[in-house]
Amino acid sequence: MPAQIMIVLLRKNADIVFISVPISLAPNIILETSKKVNKDCLLGDLSSVVAETTKALKSTKLAAANMHPLFGPTISSIQNQKIILSRIRTNIKIETL
């Protein structure tokens, strides 16, 4: 499904939205998604390269976090794997992560 369609399907009343798309698309998807969710939404990015996505998340007014996996594509399950959570802007929802 193209990324543009996924944004259209996004629910405006979502509490938490995770972005996990190809790295080249992530900054634009983050910016477009931030315009379509409510102001209390927590926006999260799950990617292995976080420099550009961090810039995009910081430019939104939303609570935001980067999640960086400490494992590679050969792992078949996220269960019991380590992930770094970097808080960019917090709200109560980030505490549940």
Coordinates of C-alpha atoms in Angstrom, one line a residue:
M1 CA 0.0 0.0 0.0
P2 CA 1.5 3.4 -1.0
A3 CA 2.5 5.7 1.9
Q4 CA 0.0 8.4 0.8
I5 CA -2.9 5.9 1.1
M6 CA -1.7 4.9 4.6
I7 CA -1.9 8.5 5.8
V8 CA -5.4 8.9 4.4
L9 CA -6.4 5.8 6.4
L10 CA -5.0 7.2 9.6
R11 CA -7.5 7.8 12.4
K12 CA -7.6 11.3 13.6
N13 CA -8.4 10.2 17.2
A14 CA -5.4 7.9 17.5
D15 CA -3.5 8.1 20.8
I16 CA -0.2 6.7 19.5
V17 CA 1.0 6.5 15.9
F18 CA 4.2 4.6 14.9
I19 CA 5.9 5.4 11.6
S20 CA 7.8 2.5 10.1
V21 CA 8.4 3.1 6.4
P22 CA 11.5 3.1 4.2
I23 CA 14.0 5.6 5.6
S24 CA 13.9 7.8 2.5
L25 CA 10.2 8.3 3.0
A26 CA 10.1 8.7 6.8
P27 CA 10.6 12.5 7.2
N28 CA 7.8 13.4 4.8
I29 CA 5.5 10.7 6.2
I30 CA 6.2 12.1 9.7
L31 CA 5.4 15.6 8.6
E32 CA 2.2 14.7 6.8
T33 CA 1.0 12.4 9.6
S34 CA 1.6 15.1 12.2
K35 CA -1.0 17.3 10.3
K36 CA -3.6 14.6 10.4
V37 CA -3.6 13.5 14.1
N38 CA -4.9 15.3 17.2
K39 CA -2.6 17.5 19.2
D40 CA -2.4 14.9 22.1
C41 CA -1.1 12.1 19.9
L42 CA 2.3 10.6 20.5
L43 CA 4.1 10.2 17.2
G44 CA 6.8 7.5 17.1
D45 CA 9.4 6.5 14.5
L46 CA 10.9 3.0 14.4
S47 CA 14.0 3.1 12.2
S48 CA 17.6 2.2 12.1
V49 CA 18.8 5.6 11.0
V50 CA 17.4 8.4 13.1
A51 CA 19.1 11.7 12.1
E52 CA 16.5 12.9 9.6
T53 CA 13.5 11.4 11.3
T54 CA 14.6 13.2 14.5
K55 CA 14.7 16.5 12.7
A56 CA 11.2 15.8 11.3
L57 CA 9.8 14.8 14.7
K58 CA 11.3 17.9 16.3
S59 CA 9.6 20.1 13.8
T60 CA 6.2 18.9 14.8
K61 CA 4.3 20.2 17.8
L62 CA 3.5 16.7 19.0
A63 CA 4.9 14.5 21.7
A64 CA 7.4 12.3 19.8
A65 CA 10.0 9.6 20.2
N66 CA 12.5 7.7 18.1
M67 CA 12.8 3.9 18.6
H68 CA 16.0 2.5 17.3
P69 CA 16.3 -1.3 17.1
L70 CA 19.6 -2.9 18.3
F71 CA 19.2 -5.9 16.0
G72 CA 19.4 -6.5 12.3
P73 CA 17.1 -7.7 9.6
T74 CA 18.0 -11.3 10.2
I75 CA 16.0 -11.4 13.4
S76 CA 12.6 -12.9 12.8
S77 CA 10.8 -11.6 15.9
I78 CA 11.0 -8.4 17.9
Q79 CA 10.3 -10.4 21.1
N80 CA 13.1 -10.1 23.7
Q81 CA 15.1 -7.7 21.5
K82 CA 16.6 -4.5 22.7
I83 CA 15.3 -1.1 21.4
I84 CA 16.6 2.4 22.3
L85 CA 13.8 4.8 23.1
S86 CA 14.8 8.5 22.6
R87 CA 12.2 10.9 23.9
I88 CA 12.0 14.1 21.8
R89 CA 9.0 15.7 23.3
T90 CA 7.0 14.1 26.1
N91 CA 3.4 13.7 27.2
I92 CA 1.6 11.2 29.4
K93 CA 1.4 8.6 26.6
I94 CA 5.1 8.2 26.3
E95 CA 5.3 6.9 29.9
T96 CA 3.3 3.9 28.8
L97 CA 6.0 2.8 26.4

